[in-house]
mmCIF file of C-alpha atoms in Angstrom:
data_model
loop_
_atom_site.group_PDB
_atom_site.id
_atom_site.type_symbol
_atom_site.label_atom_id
_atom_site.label_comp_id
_atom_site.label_asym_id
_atom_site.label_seq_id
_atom_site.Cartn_x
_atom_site.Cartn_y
_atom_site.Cartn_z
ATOM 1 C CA UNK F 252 232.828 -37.685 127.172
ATOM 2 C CA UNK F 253 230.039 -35.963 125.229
ATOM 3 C CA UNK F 254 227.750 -35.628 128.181
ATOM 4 C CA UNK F 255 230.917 -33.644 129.547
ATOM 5 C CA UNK F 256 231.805 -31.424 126.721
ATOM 6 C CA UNK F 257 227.766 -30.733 127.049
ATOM 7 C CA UNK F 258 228.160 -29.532 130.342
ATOM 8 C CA UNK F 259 231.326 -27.184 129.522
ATOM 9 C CA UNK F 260 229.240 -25.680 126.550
ATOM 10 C CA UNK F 261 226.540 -25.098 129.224
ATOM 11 C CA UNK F 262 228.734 -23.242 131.496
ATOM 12 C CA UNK F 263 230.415 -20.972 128.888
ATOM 13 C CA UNK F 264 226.817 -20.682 127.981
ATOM 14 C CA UNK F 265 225.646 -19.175 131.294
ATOM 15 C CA UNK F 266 228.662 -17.005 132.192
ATOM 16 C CA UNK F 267 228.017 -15.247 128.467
ATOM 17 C CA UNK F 268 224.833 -15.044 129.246
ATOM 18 C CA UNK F 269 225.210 -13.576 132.923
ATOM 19 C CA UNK F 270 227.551 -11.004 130.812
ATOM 20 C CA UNK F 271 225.086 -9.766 128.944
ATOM 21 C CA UNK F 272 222.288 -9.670 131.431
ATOM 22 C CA UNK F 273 224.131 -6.874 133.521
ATOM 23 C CA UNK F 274 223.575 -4.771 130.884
ATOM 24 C CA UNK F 275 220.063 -5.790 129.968
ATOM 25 C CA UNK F 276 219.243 -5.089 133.768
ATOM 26 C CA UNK F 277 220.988 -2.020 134.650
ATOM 27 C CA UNK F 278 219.837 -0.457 131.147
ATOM 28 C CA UNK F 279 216.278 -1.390 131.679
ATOM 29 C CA UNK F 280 216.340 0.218 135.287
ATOM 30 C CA UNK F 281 217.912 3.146 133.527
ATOM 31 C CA UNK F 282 214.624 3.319 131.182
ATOM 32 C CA UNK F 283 212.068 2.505 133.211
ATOM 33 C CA UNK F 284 212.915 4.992 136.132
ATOM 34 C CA UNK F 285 211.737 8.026 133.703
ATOM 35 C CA UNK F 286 208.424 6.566 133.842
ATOM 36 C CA UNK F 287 205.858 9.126 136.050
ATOM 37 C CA UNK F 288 205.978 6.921 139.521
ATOM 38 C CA UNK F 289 207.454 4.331 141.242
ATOM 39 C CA UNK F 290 205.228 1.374 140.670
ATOM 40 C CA UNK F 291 204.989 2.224 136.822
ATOM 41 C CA UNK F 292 208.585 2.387 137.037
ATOM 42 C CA UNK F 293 208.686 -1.113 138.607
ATOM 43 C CA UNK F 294 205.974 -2.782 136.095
ATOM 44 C CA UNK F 295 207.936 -1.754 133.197
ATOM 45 C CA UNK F 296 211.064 -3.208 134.957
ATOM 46 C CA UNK F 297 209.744 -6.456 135.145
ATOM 47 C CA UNK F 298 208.042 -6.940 132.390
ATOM 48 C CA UNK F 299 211.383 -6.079 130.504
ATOM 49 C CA UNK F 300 213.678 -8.433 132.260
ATOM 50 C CA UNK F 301 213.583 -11.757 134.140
ATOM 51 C CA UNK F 302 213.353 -12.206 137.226
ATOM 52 C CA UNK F 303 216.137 -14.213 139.086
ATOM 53 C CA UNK F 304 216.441 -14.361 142.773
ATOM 54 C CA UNK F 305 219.743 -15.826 142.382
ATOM 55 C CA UNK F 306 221.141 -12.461 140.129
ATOM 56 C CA UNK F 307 222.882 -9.541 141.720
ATOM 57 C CA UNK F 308 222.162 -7.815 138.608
ATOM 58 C CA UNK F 309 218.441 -8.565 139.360
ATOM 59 C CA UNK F 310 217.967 -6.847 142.693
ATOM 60 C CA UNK F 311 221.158 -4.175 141.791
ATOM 61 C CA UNK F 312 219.319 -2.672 139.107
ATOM 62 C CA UNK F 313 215.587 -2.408 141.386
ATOM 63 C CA UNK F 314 217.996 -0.897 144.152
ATOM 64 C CA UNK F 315 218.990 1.535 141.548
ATOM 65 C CA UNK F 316 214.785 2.267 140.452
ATOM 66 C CA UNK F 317 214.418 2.572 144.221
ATOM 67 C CA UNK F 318 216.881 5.246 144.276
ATOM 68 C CA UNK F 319 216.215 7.290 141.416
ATOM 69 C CA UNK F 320 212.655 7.444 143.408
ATOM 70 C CA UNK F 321 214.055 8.708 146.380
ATOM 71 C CA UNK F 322 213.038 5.299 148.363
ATOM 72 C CA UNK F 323 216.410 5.257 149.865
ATOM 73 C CA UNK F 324 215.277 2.627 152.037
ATOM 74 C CA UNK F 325 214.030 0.408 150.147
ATOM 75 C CA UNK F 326 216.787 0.571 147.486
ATOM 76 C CA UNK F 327 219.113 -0.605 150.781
ATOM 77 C CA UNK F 328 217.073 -3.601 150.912
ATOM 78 C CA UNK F 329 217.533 -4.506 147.498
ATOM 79 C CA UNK F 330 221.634 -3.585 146.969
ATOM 80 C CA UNK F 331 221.790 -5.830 150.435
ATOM 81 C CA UNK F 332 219.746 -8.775 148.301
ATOM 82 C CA UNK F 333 222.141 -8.079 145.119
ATOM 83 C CA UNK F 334 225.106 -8.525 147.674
ATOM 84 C CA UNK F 335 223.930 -11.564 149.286
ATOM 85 C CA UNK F 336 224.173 -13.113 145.716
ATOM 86 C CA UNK F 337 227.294 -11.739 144.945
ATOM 87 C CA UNK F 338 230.068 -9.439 146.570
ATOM 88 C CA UNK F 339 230.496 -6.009 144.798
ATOM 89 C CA UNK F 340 232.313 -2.899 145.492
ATOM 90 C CA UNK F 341 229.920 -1.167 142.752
ATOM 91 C CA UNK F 342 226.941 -2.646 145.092
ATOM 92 C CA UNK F 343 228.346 -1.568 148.043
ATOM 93 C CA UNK F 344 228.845 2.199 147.155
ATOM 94 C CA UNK F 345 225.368 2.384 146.012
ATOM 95 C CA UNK F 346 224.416 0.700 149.366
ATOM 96 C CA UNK F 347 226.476 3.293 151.155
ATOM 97 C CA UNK F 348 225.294 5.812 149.060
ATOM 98 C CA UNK F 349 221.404 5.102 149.978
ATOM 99 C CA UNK F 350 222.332 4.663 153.577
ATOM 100 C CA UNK F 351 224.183 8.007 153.673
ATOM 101 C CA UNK F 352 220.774 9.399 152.097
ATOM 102 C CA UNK F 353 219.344 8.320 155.178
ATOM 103 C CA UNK F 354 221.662 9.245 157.567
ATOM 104 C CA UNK F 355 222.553 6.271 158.186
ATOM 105 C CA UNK F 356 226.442 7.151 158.882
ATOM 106 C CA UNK F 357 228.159 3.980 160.420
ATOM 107 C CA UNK F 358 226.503 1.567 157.893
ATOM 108 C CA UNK F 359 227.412 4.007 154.775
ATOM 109 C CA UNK F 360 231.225 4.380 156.475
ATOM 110 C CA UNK F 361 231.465 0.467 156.288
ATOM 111 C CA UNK F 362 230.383 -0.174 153.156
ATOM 112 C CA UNK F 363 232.667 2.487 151.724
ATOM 113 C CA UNK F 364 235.702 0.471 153.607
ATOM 114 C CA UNK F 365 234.191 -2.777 151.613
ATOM 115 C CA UNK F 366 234.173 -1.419 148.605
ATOM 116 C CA UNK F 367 237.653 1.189 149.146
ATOM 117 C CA UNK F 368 239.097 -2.369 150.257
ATOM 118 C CA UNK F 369 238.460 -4.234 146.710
ATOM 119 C CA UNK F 370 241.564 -2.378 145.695
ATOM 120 C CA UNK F 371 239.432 -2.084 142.208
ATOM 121 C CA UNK F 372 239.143 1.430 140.442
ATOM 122 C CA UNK F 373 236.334 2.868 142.759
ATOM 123 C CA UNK F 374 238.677 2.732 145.645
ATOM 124 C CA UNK F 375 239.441 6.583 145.614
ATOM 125 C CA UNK F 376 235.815 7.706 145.005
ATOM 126 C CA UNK F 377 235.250 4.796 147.808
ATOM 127 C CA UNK F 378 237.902 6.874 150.687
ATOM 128 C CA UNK F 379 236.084 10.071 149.787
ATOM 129 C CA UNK F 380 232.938 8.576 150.111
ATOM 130 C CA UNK F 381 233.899 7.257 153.495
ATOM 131 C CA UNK F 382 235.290 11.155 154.594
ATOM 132 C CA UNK F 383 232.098 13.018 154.265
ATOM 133 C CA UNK F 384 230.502 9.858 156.417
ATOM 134 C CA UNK F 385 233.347 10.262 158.920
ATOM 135 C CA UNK F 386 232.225 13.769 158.764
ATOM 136 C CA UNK F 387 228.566 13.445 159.657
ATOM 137 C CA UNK F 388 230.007 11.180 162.817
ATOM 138 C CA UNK F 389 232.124 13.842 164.230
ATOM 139 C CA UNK F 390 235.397 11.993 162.957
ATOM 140 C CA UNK F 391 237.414 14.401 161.562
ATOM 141 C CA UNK F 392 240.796 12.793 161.883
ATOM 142 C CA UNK F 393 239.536 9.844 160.564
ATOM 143 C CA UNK F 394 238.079 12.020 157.451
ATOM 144 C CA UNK F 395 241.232 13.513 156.842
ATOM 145 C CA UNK F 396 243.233 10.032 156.780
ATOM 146 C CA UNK F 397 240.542 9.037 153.968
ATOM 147 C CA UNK F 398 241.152 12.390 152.192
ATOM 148 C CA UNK F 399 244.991 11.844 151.493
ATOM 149 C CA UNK F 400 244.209 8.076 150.958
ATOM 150 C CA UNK F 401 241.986 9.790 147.991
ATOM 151 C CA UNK F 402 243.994 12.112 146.781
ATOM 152 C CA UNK F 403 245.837 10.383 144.220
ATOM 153 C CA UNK F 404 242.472 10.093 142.178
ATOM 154 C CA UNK F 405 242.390 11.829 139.271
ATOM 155 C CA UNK F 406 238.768 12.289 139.094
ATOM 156 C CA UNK F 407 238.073 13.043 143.120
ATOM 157 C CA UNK F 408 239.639 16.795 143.187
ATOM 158 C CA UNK F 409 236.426 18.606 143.381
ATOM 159 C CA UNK F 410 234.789 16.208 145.695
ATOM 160 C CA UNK F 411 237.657 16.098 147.703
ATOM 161 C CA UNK F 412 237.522 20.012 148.116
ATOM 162 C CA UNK F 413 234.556 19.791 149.247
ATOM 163 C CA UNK F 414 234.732 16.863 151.710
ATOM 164 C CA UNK F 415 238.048 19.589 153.461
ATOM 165 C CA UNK F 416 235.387 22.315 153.250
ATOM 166 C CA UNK F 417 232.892 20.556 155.015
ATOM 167 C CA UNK F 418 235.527 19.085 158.143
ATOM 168 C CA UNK F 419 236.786 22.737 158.086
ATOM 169 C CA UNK F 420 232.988 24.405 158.461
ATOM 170 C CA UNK F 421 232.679 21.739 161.616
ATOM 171 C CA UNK F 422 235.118 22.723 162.687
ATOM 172 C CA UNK F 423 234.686 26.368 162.680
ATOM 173 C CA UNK F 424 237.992 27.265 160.382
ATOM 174 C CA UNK F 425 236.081 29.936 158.216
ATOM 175 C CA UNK F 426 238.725 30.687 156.302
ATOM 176 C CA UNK F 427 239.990 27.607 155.448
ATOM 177 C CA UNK F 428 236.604 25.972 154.648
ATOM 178 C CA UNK F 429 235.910 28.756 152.113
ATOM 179 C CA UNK F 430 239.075 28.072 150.904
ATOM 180 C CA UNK F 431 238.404 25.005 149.936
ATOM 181 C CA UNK F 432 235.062 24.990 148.697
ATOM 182 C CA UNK F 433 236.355 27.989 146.298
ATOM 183 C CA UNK F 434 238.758 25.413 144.979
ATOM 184 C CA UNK F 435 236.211 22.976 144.614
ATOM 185 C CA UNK F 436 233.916 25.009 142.583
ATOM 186 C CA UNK F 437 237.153 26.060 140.340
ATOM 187 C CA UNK F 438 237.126 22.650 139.289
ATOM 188 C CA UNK F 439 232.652 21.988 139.415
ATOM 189 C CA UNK F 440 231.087 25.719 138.760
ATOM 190 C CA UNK F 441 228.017 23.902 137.889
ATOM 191 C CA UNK F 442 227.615 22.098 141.681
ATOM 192 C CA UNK F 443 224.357 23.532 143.730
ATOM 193 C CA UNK F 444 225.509 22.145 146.892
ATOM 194 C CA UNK F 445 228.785 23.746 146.603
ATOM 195 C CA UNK F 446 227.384 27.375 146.510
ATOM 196 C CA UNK F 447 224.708 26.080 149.590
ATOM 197 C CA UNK F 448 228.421 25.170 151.171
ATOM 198 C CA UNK F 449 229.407 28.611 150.457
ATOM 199 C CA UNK F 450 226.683 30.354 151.616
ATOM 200 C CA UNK F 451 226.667 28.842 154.801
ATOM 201 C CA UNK F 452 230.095 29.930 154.982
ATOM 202 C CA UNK F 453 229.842 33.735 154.195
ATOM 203 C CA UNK F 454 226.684 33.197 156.493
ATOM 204 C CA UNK F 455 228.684 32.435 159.466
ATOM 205 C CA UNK F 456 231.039 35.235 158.692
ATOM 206 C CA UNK F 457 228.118 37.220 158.636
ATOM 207 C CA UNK F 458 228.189 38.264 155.103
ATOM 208 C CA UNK F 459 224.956 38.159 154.524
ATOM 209 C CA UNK F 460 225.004 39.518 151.051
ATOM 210 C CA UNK F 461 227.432 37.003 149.449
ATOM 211 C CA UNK F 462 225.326 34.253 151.933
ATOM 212 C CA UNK F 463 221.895 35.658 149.964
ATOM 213 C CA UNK F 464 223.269 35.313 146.758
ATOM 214 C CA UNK F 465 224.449 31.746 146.795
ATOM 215 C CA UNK F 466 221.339 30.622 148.468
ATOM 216 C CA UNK F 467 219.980 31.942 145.835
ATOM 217 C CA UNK F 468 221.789 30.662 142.962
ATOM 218 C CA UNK F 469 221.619 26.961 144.922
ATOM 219 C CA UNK F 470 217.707 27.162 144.736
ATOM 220 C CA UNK F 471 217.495 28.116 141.165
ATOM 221 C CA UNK F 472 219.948 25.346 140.129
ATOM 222 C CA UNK F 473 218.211 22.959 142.777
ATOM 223 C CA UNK F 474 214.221 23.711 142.971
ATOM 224 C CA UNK F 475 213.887 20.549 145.472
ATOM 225 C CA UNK F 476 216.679 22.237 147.668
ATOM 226 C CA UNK F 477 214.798 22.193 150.995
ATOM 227 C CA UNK F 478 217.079 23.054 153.154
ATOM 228 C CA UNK F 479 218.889 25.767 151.023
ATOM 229 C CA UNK F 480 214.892 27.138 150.877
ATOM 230 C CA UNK F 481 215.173 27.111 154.901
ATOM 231 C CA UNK F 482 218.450 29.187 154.787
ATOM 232 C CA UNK F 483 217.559 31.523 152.721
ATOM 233 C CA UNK F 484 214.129 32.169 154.441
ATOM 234 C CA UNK F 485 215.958 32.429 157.708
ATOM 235 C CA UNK F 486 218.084 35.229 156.243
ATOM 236 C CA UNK F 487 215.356 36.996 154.884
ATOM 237 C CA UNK F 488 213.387 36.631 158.358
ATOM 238 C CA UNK F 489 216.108 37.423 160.589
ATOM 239 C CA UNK F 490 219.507 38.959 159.421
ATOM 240 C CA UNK F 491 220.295 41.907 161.597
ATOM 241 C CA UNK F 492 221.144 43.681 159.034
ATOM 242 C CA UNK F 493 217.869 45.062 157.588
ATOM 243 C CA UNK F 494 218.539 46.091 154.171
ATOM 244 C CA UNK F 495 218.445 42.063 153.347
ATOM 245 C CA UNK F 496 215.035 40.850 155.254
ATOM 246 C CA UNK F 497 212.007 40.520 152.994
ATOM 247 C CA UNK F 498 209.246 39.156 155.283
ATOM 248 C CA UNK F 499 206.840 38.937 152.369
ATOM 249 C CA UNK F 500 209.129 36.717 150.299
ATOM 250 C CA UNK F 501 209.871 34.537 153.635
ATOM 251 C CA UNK F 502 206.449 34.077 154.127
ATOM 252 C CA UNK F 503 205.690 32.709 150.460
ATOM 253 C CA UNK F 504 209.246 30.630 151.196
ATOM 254 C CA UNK F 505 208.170 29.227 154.656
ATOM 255 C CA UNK F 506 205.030 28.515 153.819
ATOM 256 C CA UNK F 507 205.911 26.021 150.994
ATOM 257 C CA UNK F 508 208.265 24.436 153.686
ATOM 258 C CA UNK F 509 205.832 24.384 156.516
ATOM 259 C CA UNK F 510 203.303 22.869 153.986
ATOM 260 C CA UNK F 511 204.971 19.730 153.066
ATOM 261 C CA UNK F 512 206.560 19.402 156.255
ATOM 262 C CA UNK F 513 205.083 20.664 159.191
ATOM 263 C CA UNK F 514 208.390 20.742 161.587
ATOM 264 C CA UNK F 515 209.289 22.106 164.165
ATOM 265 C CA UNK F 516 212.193 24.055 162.603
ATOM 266 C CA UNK F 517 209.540 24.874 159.673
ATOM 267 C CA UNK F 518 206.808 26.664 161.999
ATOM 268 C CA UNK F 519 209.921 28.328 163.687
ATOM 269 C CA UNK F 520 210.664 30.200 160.658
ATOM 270 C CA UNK F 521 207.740 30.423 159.428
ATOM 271 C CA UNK F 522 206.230 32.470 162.610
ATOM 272 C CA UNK F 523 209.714 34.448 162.491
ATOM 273 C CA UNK F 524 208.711 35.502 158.574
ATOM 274 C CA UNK F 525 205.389 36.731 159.508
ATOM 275 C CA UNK F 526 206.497 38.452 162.222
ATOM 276 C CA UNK F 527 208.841 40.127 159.735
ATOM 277 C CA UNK F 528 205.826 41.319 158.344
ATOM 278 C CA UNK F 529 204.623 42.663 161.438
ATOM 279 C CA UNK F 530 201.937 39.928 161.923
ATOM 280 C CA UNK F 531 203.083 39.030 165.209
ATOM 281 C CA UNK F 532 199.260 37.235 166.292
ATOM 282 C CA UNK F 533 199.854 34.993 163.302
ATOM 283 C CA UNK F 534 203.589 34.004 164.283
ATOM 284 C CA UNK F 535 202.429 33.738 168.246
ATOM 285 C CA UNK F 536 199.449 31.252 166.696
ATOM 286 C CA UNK F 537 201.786 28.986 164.482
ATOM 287 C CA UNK F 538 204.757 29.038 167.523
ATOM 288 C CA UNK F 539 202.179 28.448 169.869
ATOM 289 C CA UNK F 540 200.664 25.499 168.086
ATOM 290 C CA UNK F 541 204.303 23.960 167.322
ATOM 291 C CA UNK F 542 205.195 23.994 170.809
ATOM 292 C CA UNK F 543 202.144 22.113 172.427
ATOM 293 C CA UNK F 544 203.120 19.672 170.108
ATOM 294 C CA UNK F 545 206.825 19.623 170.333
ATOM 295 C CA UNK F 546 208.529 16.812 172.356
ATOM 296 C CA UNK F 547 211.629 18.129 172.311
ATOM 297 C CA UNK F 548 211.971 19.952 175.677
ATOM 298 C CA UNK F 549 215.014 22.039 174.601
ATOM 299 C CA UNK F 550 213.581 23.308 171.415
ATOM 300 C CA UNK F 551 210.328 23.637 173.718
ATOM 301 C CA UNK F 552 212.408 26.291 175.510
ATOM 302 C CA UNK F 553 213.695 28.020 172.597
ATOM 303 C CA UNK F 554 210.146 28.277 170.822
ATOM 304 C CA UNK F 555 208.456 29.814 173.953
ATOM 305 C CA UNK F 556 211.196 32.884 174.193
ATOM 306 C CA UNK F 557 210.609 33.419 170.360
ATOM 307 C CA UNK F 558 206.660 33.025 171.594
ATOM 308 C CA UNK F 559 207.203 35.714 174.458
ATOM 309 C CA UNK F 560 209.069 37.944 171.924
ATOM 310 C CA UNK F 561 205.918 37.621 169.234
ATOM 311 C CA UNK F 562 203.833 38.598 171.723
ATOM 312 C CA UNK F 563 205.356 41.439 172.947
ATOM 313 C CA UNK F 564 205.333 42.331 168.972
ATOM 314 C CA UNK F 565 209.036 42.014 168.735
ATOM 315 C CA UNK F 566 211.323 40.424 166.429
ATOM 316 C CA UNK F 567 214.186 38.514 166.272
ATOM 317 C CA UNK F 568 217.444 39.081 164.580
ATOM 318 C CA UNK F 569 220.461 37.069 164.624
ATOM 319 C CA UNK F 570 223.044 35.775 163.258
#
């Protein structure tokens, strides 16, 4: 009978225990992911907690390191550890999260369901979250469906807004995208990617002025912004209207991009800034260099016509 009430203590013992090691995990990721780098990061993780390869908290918390990091990989490899030791809907939206990081659309959409389907309180954050990946696939009824299943939560409006403005901007519905994405910043003035949305919209409408200005407010709120960078060198390279190209400031835009990443899409702008400038030999060079090495045979095409235009020491200008 002892020997049995032992046992019982033990348990109780545990489970308290397991209580208060979520938030010895989760608060030590929290800390050690200000350290300078990754593997800092990850020494001062573990040498603050113990390791268990039977806790979700365990793994959870490294997924969430790996994250803060920008390993979105690798932080999928250690939410899908946390959830082999126990089902979450918190680990599954982080999962999703990371995977939709990656672009990783039909695995984020899934774990969204898993965790929308727990029923708990991240269920309407979960249906938005499964929208915008419904989005990236090109399923826009099926986004929609998950936007009124969202709707009753409270905390979801702006997110919401935005996840209408983006199916709407698809889509091609100008008006009503900017629509909602002006709602959506009513409710979250202090969202970078909302005035990125919303330059991309007066862009298409060819307002280039109103497109200038919130590409530039979304860099200065969002410094690693890369492709808000892009946009607003492209404007500045190529709007038809020339009051708003500045080839000098594209160049010293482009170049930053084309120097960490050396794309194809990079060197096209690039090349299109300098031309700007009236450097057409130095946009034929970097075009010219892009294209022997581009695989893509349709973006082959496109960069020899821009080529052919360089060399003939023209520019070009579109919307």
């Amino acid at each position: 009978m002892l020997k049995r009430a032992l046992i019982v203590c033990s348990c109780f013992s545990l489970m308290a225990c397991a209580g208060q090691n979520a938030a010895v995990y989760y608060d030590a990721a929290a800390v050690s992911a200000k350290q300078p780098g990754i593997e800092t990061a990850l020494r001062t993780y573990d040498s603050t907690v113990k390791k268990s390869v039977h806790s979700q908290h365990y793994y959870g918390a490294r997924g969430d390191i790996f994250f803060a990091y920008k390993d979105y990989g690798s932080a999928v490899n250690e939410y899908t550890k946390a959830l082999r030791n126990a089902d979450s809907a918190e680990l599954h939206m982080k999962r999703a999260q990371a995977y939709m990081k990656l672009g990783f659309y039909p695995d984020a959409a899934y774990d969204f369901g898993m965790a929308a389907e727990s029923g708990g309180e991240l269920k309407y954050r979960a249906y938005a979250g499964r929208a915008k990946a419904y989005i990236e696939l090109g399923k826009y009824a099926e986004a929609l469906k998950d936007i009124d299943r969202a709707k009753s939560g409270a905390d979801t409006s702006a997110e919401l807004e935005k996840a209408m403005a983006e199916i709407f901007f698809k889509t091609a519905d100008y008006a009503k995208a900017k629509e909602h994405v002006q709602r959506a910043l009513a409710s979250d003035p202090d969202n970078g990617e909302l005035y990125f949305l919303r330059g991309r919209i007066f862009y298409k409408t060819k307002d280039a002025n109103q497109a200038l200005s919130d590409y530039e407010r979304t860099v200065s709120m969002q410094p690693e912004n890369t492709a808000a960078k892009y946009e607003l060198a492209r404007v500045l390279s190529t709007c038809p209207v020339s009051m708003y190209r500045d080839g000098q400031r594209a160049v010293r835009i482009s170049q930053e991009l084309f120097s960490t990443d050396p794309s194809a899409d990079n060197a096209m702008i690039l090349a299109a800034s300098y031309a700007e400038t009236g450097d057409f030999d130095k946009a034929s060079d970097i075009l010219k260099n892009a294209a022997d090495k581009e695989k893509d045979l349709v973006k082959q095409d496109d960069m020899r016509v821009y080529l052919k235009a360089y060399q003939e020491k023209r520019t070009i200008n579109t919307w």
